[in-house]
PDB file of C-alpha atoms in Angstrom:
ATOM      1  CA  MET A 521      62.100 119.432 117.730  1.00 52.00           C
ATOM      2  CA  ALA A 522      61.054 118.130 114.313  1.00 51.00           C
ATOM      3  CA  CYS A 523      57.387 118.630 115.169  1.00 47.00           C
ATOM      4  CA  THR A 524      58.069 122.169 116.347  1.00 56.00           C
ATOM      5  CA  LEU A 525      59.920 123.027 113.154  1.00 64.00           C
ATOM      6  CA  ALA A 526      57.284 121.399 110.994  1.00 52.00           C
ATOM      7  CA  ALA A 527      54.667 123.583 112.638  1.00 51.00           C
ATOM      8  CA  ALA A 528      56.892 126.614 112.305  1.00 54.00           C
ATOM      9  CA  GLY A 529      57.288 126.106 108.601  1.00 50.00           C
ATOM     10  CA  ALA A 530      53.778 124.995 107.727  1.00 47.00           C
ATOM     11  CA  ALA A 531      52.520 126.928 104.733  1.00 45.00           C
ATOM     12  CA  GLY A 532      49.344 128.847 105.334  1.00 46.00           C
ATOM     13  CA  THR A 533      49.538 128.504 109.093  1.00 47.00           C
ATOM     14  CA  ASP A 534      48.383 131.507 111.106  1.00 47.00           C
ATOM     15  CA  PRO A 535      51.644 132.901 112.536  1.00 42.00           C
ATOM     16  CA  VAL A 536      49.875 133.775 115.782  1.00 41.00           C
ATOM     17  CA  ALA A 537      48.984 130.124 116.278  1.00 48.00           C
ATOM     18  CA  GLN A 538      52.498 128.817 115.585  1.00 84.00           C
ATOM     19  CA  ALA A 539      54.574 127.615 118.502  1.00 93.00           C
ATOM     20  CA  PRO A 540      57.422 129.889 119.591  1.00 97.00           C
ATOM     21  CA  LEU A 541      60.889 128.629 118.748  1.00 98.00           C
ATOM     22  CA  LYS A 542      64.051 128.318 120.787  1.00 98.00           C
ATOM     23  CA  ILE A 543      66.834 130.143 118.975  1.00 99.00           C
ATOM     24  CA  GLY A 544      70.492 129.756 119.870  1.00 99.00           C
ATOM     25  CA  ILE A 545      72.656 132.683 118.795  1.00 98.00           C
ATOM     26  CA  ILE A 546      76.372 132.098 118.266  1.00 98.00           C
ATOM     27  CA  GLY A 547      78.055 135.460 117.879  1.00 95.00           C
ATOM     28  CA  THR A 548      76.071 138.168 119.618  1.00 92.00           C
ATOM     29  CA  GLY A 549      77.471 141.261 117.964  1.00 93.00           C
ATOM     30  CA  HIS A 550      75.474 143.947 116.191  1.00 94.00           C
ATOM     31  CA  ILE A 551      73.541 141.569 113.905  1.00 97.00           C
ATOM     32  CA  GLY A 552      73.042 138.818 116.481  1.00 97.00           C
ATOM     33  CA  GLY A 553      72.024 141.264 119.190  1.00 96.00           C
ATOM     34  CA  ALA A 554      69.551 143.077 116.948  1.00 97.00           C
ATOM     35  CA  LEU A 555      67.927 139.827 115.861  1.00 98.00           C
ATOM     36  CA  ALA A 556      67.779 138.556 119.440  1.00 98.00           C
ATOM     37  CA  SER A 557      65.771 141.641 120.390  1.00 97.00           C
ATOM     38  CA  LEU A 558      63.411 141.359 117.420  1.00 98.00           C
ATOM     39  CA  TRP A 559      62.789 137.650 117.945  1.00 98.00           C
ATOM     40  CA  VAL A 560      62.147 138.016 121.680  1.00 98.00           C
ATOM     41  CA  LYS A 561      59.564 140.688 120.872  1.00 98.00           C
ATOM     42  CA  ALA A 562      57.962 138.187 118.475  1.00 98.00           C
ATOM     43  CA  GLY A 563      57.603 135.667 121.323  1.00 98.00           C
ATOM     44  CA  HIS A 564      60.580 133.389 120.734  1.00 98.00           C
ATOM     45  CA  GLU A 565      63.103 132.298 123.351  1.00 98.00           C
ATOM     46  CA  VAL A 566      66.750 133.083 122.685  1.00 98.00           C
ATOM     47  CA  LEU A 567      70.047 132.050 124.174  1.00 98.00           C
ATOM     48  CA  VAL A 568      72.743 134.595 123.360  1.00 98.00           C
ATOM     49  CA  SER A 569      76.258 133.260 123.593  1.00 96.00           C
ATOM     50  CA  SER A 570      79.875 134.260 123.813  1.00 88.00           C
ATOM     51  CA  ARG A 571      83.163 132.696 124.810  1.00 86.00           C
ATOM     52  CA  HIS A 572      82.774 135.086 127.754  1.00 88.00           C
ATOM     53  CA  PRO A 573      79.061 134.751 128.656  1.00 89.00           C
ATOM     54  CA  GLY A 574      79.282 137.179 131.549  1.00 89.00           C
ATOM     55  CA  GLN A 575      79.728 140.023 129.088  1.00 91.00           C
ATOM     56  CA  LEU A 576      76.201 139.397 127.770  1.00 93.00           C
ATOM     57  CA  GLU A 577      74.348 139.435 131.086  1.00 93.00           C
ATOM     58  CA  GLY A 578      73.295 143.056 130.613  1.00 94.00           C
ATOM     59  CA  LEU A 579      71.923 142.344 127.146  1.00 94.00           C
ATOM     60  CA  ALA A 580      69.966 139.346 128.402  1.00 95.00           C
ATOM     61  CA  ARG A 581      68.471 141.368 131.252  1.00 95.00           C
ATOM     62  CA  SER A 582      67.399 144.081 128.827  1.00 95.00           C
ATOM     63  CA  LEU A 583      65.685 141.487 126.621  1.00 96.00           C
ATOM     64  CA  GLY A 584      63.623 140.089 129.492  1.00 97.00           C
ATOM     65  CA  PRO A 585      62.639 136.622 130.685  1.00 97.00           C
ATOM     66  CA  LYS A 586      62.678 135.009 127.239  1.00 97.00           C
ATOM     67  CA  ALA A 587      66.439 135.560 126.949  1.00 98.00           C
ATOM     68  CA  ARG A 588      69.288 133.746 128.613  1.00 97.00           C
ATOM     69  CA  VAL A 589      73.075 133.633 128.306  1.00 97.00           C
ATOM     70  CA  GLY A 590      75.450 130.763 127.655  1.00 96.00           C
ATOM     71  CA  THR A 591      78.442 129.450 125.766  1.00 97.00           C
ATOM     72  CA  PRO A 592      78.380 128.747 122.020  1.00 98.00           C
ATOM     73  CA  ARG A 593      78.015 125.041 122.761  1.00 98.00           C
ATOM     74  CA  GLU A 594      75.029 125.725 125.013  1.00 98.00           C
ATOM     75  CA  ALA A 595      73.484 127.881 122.280  1.00 98.00           C
ATOM     76  CA  ALA A 596      73.897 125.078 119.751  1.00 98.00           C
ATOM     77  CA  LEU A 597      72.245 122.601 122.109  1.00 98.00           C
ATOM     78  CA  PHE A 598      69.465 125.017 123.106  1.00 98.00           C
ATOM     79  CA  GLY A 599      68.254 126.074 119.702  1.00 98.00           C
ATOM     80  CA  ASP A 600      65.577 124.513 117.560  1.00 96.00           C
ATOM     81  CA  VAL A 601      67.203 126.988 115.169  1.00 99.00           C
ATOM     82  CA  VAL A 602      70.746 128.330 115.474  1.00 99.00           C
ATOM     83  CA  LEU A 603      71.910 131.704 114.176  1.00 99.00           C
ATOM     84  CA  ILE A 604      75.640 131.896 113.494  1.00 99.00           C
ATOM     85  CA  SER A 605      76.818 135.480 113.237  1.00 98.00           C
ATOM     86  CA  VAL A 606      80.577 135.390 113.685  1.00 97.00           C
ATOM     87  CA  PRO A 607      83.476 136.859 111.694  1.00 97.00           C
ATOM     88  CA  TYR A 608      83.719 134.607 108.653  1.00 98.00           C
ATOM     89  CA  GLY A 609      87.232 133.499 109.497  1.00 98.00           C
ATOM     90  CA  ALA A 610      85.873 131.879 112.677  1.00 98.00           C
ATOM     91  CA  LEU A 611      83.292 129.763 110.837  1.00 98.00           C
ATOM     92  CA  PRO A 612      85.536 126.725 110.182  1.00 98.00           C
ATOM     93  CA  GLN A 613      86.378 126.514 113.891  1.00 98.00           C
ATOM     94  CA  VAL A 614      82.696 126.770 114.840  1.00 98.00           C
ATOM     95  CA  GLY A 615      81.954 123.942 112.428  1.00 98.00           C
ATOM     96  CA  ARG A 616      84.679 121.756 113.922  1.00 98.00           C
ATOM     97  CA  ASP A 617      83.987 122.525 117.579  1.00 98.00           C
ATOM     98  CA  LEU A 618      80.194 122.208 117.398  1.00 98.00           C
ATOM     99  CA  LYS A 619      79.768 119.606 114.668  1.00 98.00           C
ATOM    100  CA  ALA A 620      77.867 117.157 116.874  1.00 98.00           C
ATOM    101  CA  GLU A 621      75.677 119.798 118.530  1.00 98.00           C
ATOM    102  CA  LEU A 622      74.708 121.420 115.208  1.00 99.00           C
ATOM    103  CA  SER A 623      74.137 118.212 113.258  1.00 98.00           C
ATOM    104  CA  GLY A 624      70.700 118.140 111.621  1.00 98.00           C
ATOM    105  CA  LYS A 625      69.695 121.579 112.886  1.00 98.00           C
ATOM    106  CA  VAL A 626      68.405 124.536 110.903  1.00 99.00           C
ATOM    107  CA  VAL A 627      71.274 127.027 110.876  1.00 99.00           C
ATOM    108  CA  LEU A 628      71.062 130.620 109.654  1.00 99.00           C
ATOM    109  CA  ASP A 629      74.454 131.960 108.572  1.00 99.00           C
ATOM    110  CA  THR A 630      74.919 135.737 108.410  1.00 99.00           C
ATOM    111  CA  GLY A 631      78.686 135.979 108.005  1.00 98.00           C
ATOM    112  CA  ASN A 632      80.512 137.660 105.140  1.00 98.00           C
ATOM    113  CA  PRO A 633      84.100 136.965 104.057  1.00 98.00           C
ATOM    114  CA  TYR A 634      86.427 139.972 104.068  1.00 98.00           C
ATOM    115  CA  PRO A 635      89.988 139.183 102.893  1.00 97.00           C
ATOM    116  CA  GLN A 636      91.480 142.081 104.869  1.00 98.00           C
ATOM    117  CA  ARG A 637      90.073 140.550 108.070  1.00 98.00           C
ATOM    118  CA  ASP A 638      89.699 136.845 107.327  1.00 98.00           C
ATOM    119  CA  GLY A 639      92.694 136.174 105.085  1.00 97.00           C
ATOM    120  CA  ASP A 640      93.038 133.759 102.182  1.00 98.00           C
ATOM    121  CA  MET A 641      89.994 131.686 103.148  1.00 98.00           C
ATOM    122  CA  ALA A 642      87.839 134.723 102.436  1.00 98.00           C
ATOM    123  CA  VAL A 643      89.285 135.049  98.945  1.00 98.00           C
ATOM    124  CA  GLU A 644      88.416 131.412  98.271  1.00 97.00           C
ATOM    125  CA  ALA A 645      84.943 131.785  99.808  1.00 98.00           C
ATOM    126  CA  ARG A 646      84.182 134.700  97.520  1.00 97.00           C
ATOM    127  CA  ARG A 647      85.442 132.749  94.519  1.00 97.00           C
ATOM    128  CA  LYS A 648      83.206 129.756  95.278  1.00 97.00           C
ATOM    129  CA  GLY A 649      80.289 131.780  96.588  1.00 98.00           C
ATOM    130  CA  THR A 650      79.659 132.150 100.291  1.00 98.00           C
ATOM    131  CA  GLY A 651      76.710 129.751 100.429  1.00 98.00           C
ATOM    132  CA  VAL A 652      78.757 126.894  98.987  1.00 98.00           C
ATOM    133  CA  SER A 653      81.714 127.706 101.228  1.00 98.00           C
ATOM    134  CA  SER A 654      79.634 127.937 104.403  1.00 99.00           C
ATOM    135  CA  ALA A 655      78.093 124.539 103.670  1.00 98.00           C
ATOM    136  CA  GLN A 656      81.586 123.052 103.514  1.00 98.00           C
ATOM    137  CA  PHE A 657      82.519 124.622 106.836  1.00 98.00           C
ATOM    138  CA  LEU A 658      79.259 123.481 108.506  1.00 99.00           C
ATOM    139  CA  PRO A 659      78.722 119.888 107.337  1.00 98.00           C
ATOM    140  CA  GLY A 660      75.569 118.124 108.440  1.00 98.00           C
ATOM    141  CA  VAL A 661      73.474 121.231 109.142  1.00 99.00           C
ATOM    142  CA  ARG A 662      70.390 122.456 107.293  1.00 99.00           C
ATOM    143  CA  LEU A 663      71.924 125.699 106.192  1.00 99.00           C
ATOM    144  CA  VAL A 664      70.258 128.924 105.090  1.00 99.00           C
ATOM    145  CA  ARG A 665      72.130 132.083 104.125  1.00 99.00           C
ATOM    146  CA  ALA A 666      70.185 134.906 105.732  1.00 99.00           C
ATOM    147  CA  PHE A 667      70.597 138.441 107.108  1.00 99.00           C
ATOM    148  CA  ASN A 668      74.052 138.805 105.538  1.00 98.00           C
ATOM    149  CA  ALA A 669      72.992 141.520 103.076  1.00 98.00           C
ATOM    150  CA  ILE A 670      71.628 144.104 105.529  1.00 98.00           C
ATOM    151  CA  ASN A 671      73.438 146.469 107.861  1.00 96.00           C
ATOM    152  CA  SER A 672      72.882 146.029 111.583  1.00 94.00           C
ATOM    153  CA  GLY A 673      71.609 149.594 111.906  1.00 96.00           C
ATOM    154  CA  ASP A 674      68.982 148.949 109.260  1.00 98.00           C
ATOM    155  CA  LEU A 675      67.887 145.801 111.100  1.00 96.00           C
ATOM    156  CA  ALA A 676      66.959 147.975 114.049  1.00 93.00           C
ATOM    157  CA  SER A 677      65.549 150.979 112.196  1.00 97.00           C
ATOM    158  CA  GLU A 678      63.665 149.289 109.339  1.00 98.00           C
ATOM    159  CA  ALA A 679      62.026 146.371 111.187  1.00 98.00           C
ATOM    160  CA  HIS A 680      58.224 146.372 110.990  1.00 98.00           C
ATOM    161  CA  ARG A 681      58.228 149.612 109.018  1.00 96.00           C
ATOM    162  CA  SER A 682      54.915 150.876 107.670  1.00 95.00           C
ATOM    163  CA  GLY A 683      54.093 150.152 104.047  1.00 95.00           C
ATOM    164  CA  GLU A 684      56.019 147.526 102.136  1.00 97.00           C
ATOM    165  CA  ARG A 685      58.613 145.817 104.266  1.00 98.00           C
ATOM    166  CA  ILE A 686      62.302 145.647 103.423  1.00 99.00           C
ATOM    167  CA  ALA A 687      63.252 142.367 101.741  1.00 99.00           C
ATOM    168  CA  ILE A 688      65.766 139.875 103.115  1.00 99.00           C
ATOM    169  CA  PRO A 689      67.242 137.485 100.521  1.00 99.00           C
ATOM    170  CA  LEU A 690      67.565 133.833 101.509  1.00 99.00           C
ATOM    171  CA  ALA A 691      69.261 130.820  99.948  1.00 99.00           C
ATOM    172  CA  GLY A 692      69.236 127.192 101.018  1.00 99.00           C
ATOM    173  CA  ASP A 693      69.036 123.612  99.803  1.00 99.00           C
ATOM    174  CA  ASP A 694      66.558 122.348 102.433  1.00 98.00           C
ATOM    175  CA  SER A 695      62.943 123.353 101.780  1.00 98.00           C
ATOM    176  CA  GLN A 696      61.817 123.003 105.400  1.00 98.00           C
ATOM    177  CA  ALA A 697      64.780 125.022 106.639  1.00 98.00           C
ATOM    178  CA  LEU A 698      63.846 127.745 104.157  1.00 99.00           C
ATOM    179  CA  GLU A 699      60.272 127.745 105.479  1.00 98.00           C
ATOM    180  CA  VAL A 700      61.537 128.221 109.020  1.00 98.00           C
ATOM    181  CA  ALA A 701      63.893 130.972 107.894  1.00 99.00           C
ATOM    182  CA  GLN A 702      61.062 132.760 106.114  1.00 99.00           C
ATOM    183  CA  ARG A 703      58.997 132.714 109.287  1.00 98.00           C
ATOM    184  CA  LEU A 704      61.846 134.176 111.309  1.00 99.00           C
ATOM    185  CA  VAL A 705      62.442 136.902 108.732  1.00 99.00           C
ATOM    186  CA  ARG A 706      58.771 137.879 108.954  1.00 99.00           C
ATOM    187  CA  ASP A 707      58.835 137.709 112.749  1.00 98.00           C
ATOM    188  CA  ALA A 708      61.792 140.093 112.710  1.00 99.00           C
ATOM    189  CA  GLY A 709      59.748 142.585 110.696  1.00 99.00           C
ATOM    190  CA  PHE A 710      61.012 141.999 107.162  1.00 99.00           C
ATOM    191  CA  GLU A 711      59.866 140.251 103.972  1.00 99.00           C
ATOM    192  CA  PRO A 712      61.711 137.084 102.912  1.00 99.00           C
ATOM    193  CA  VAL A 713      62.688 136.467  99.297  1.00 99.00           C
ATOM    194  CA  VAL A 714      63.947 132.970  98.495  1.00 99.00           C
ATOM    195  CA  VAL A 715      66.597 133.385  95.809  1.00 99.00           C
ATOM    196  CA  GLY A 716      67.275 129.677  95.355  1.00 98.00           C
ATOM    197  CA  PRO A 717      69.730 126.996  96.510  1.00 99.00           C
ATOM    198  CA  LEU A 718      72.959 127.747  98.338  1.00 99.00           C
ATOM    199  CA  SER A 719      74.783 128.031  95.023  1.00 98.00           C
ATOM    200  CA  ARG A 720      72.744 131.176  94.315  1.00 98.00           C
ATOM    201  CA  ALA A 721      73.631 132.853  97.616  1.00 99.00           C
ATOM    202  CA  ARG A 722      76.525 134.438  95.739  1.00 98.00           C
ATOM    203  CA  GLU A 723      73.939 136.697  94.069  1.00 98.00           C
ATOM    204  CA  PHE A 724      73.603 138.651  97.324  1.00 99.00           C
ATOM    205  CA  ASP A 725      77.187 138.311  98.543  1.00 98.00           C
ATOM    206  CA  VAL A 726      79.411 141.256  99.422  1.00 97.00           C
ATOM    207  CA  GLY A 727      79.990 143.450  96.403  1.00 96.00           C
ATOM    208  CA  THR A 728      76.834 142.551  94.500  1.00 98.00           C
ATOM    209  CA  ALA A 729      74.342 145.145  93.318  1.00 97.00           C
ATOM    210  CA  VAL A 730      71.821 144.199  96.023  1.00 98.00           C
ATOM    211  CA  TYR A 731      74.199 143.909  98.982  1.00 98.00           C
ATOM    212  CA  THR A 732      73.055 146.205 101.839  1.00 98.00           C
ATOM    213  CA  ARG A 733      70.577 147.982  99.569  1.00 98.00           C
ATOM    214  CA  LEU A 734      67.178 148.592 101.153  1.00 98.00           C
ATOM    215  CA  MET A 735      64.713 147.141  98.661  1.00 98.00           C
ATOM    216  CA  THR A 736      61.156 145.865  98.765  1.00 98.00           C
ATOM    217  CA  ALA A 737      60.485 142.271  97.795  1.00 98.00           C
ATOM    218  CA  GLY A 738      59.354 143.343  94.338  1.00 98.00           C
ATOM    219  CA  GLN A 739      62.450 145.453  93.797  1.00 98.00           C
ATOM    220  CA  LEU A 740      64.746 142.661  94.979  1.00 99.00           C
ATOM    221  CA  ARG A 741      63.096 140.075  92.754  1.00 98.00           C
ATOM    222  CA  GLN A 742      63.404 142.394  89.780  1.00 98.00           C
ATOM    223  CA  ALA A 743      67.066 143.107  90.518  1.00 98.00           C
ATOM    224  CA  LEU A 744      67.839 139.383  90.734  1.00 98.00           C
ATOM    225  CA  GLY A 745      65.668 138.340  87.806  1.00 97.00           C
ATOM    226  CA  LEU A 746      63.296 136.297  89.984  1.00 96.00           C
ATOM    227  CA  LYS A 747      59.640 135.718  89.199  1.00 81.00           C
TER     228      LYS A 747
END
């Protein structure tokens, strides 16, 4: 797996020549389902998961032979990269249940804390910043905050648009994980913008000026004061 991820994140590598990745998706709702479709079209293999895998058989059939269905544990084991797209209140349980399976893996976290849905833990996550909080809930993973600041409808409608692509902000502490995340953002039809370490993920959390705004990379960098 390390060799695959090294190739996936190699700077200057022709994307066409890069090896496809295996992506496990934990939480196949609107965001997870949209990304599964975009990544399959880009040539990657995906395993979409649910506590009730049978409910996803239709989705997997519609995605074609590069998609399969399984449990969250099977998704964690399958993926070179794992996307976690669950209600934020479920994240601590995911971290506990799948700690061994996720250890050392590149994990993209899309979840957002909403106090009205997720309770007091969401209040604390917003206070700390979601990137810092997610890292505490998912110890031992190579975490990147990604795809949390875009609506699921815009994922489908704005992917691979003509002209300048819509920017997706990223934050992470692991440089190789960020390289892999940038590749997957591009493969999904968007332009990645690395904001900084996980501590800076709060700059595109819920309620910020850039949250769910459709911006080009230049516009996003300007809004966040990035070079």
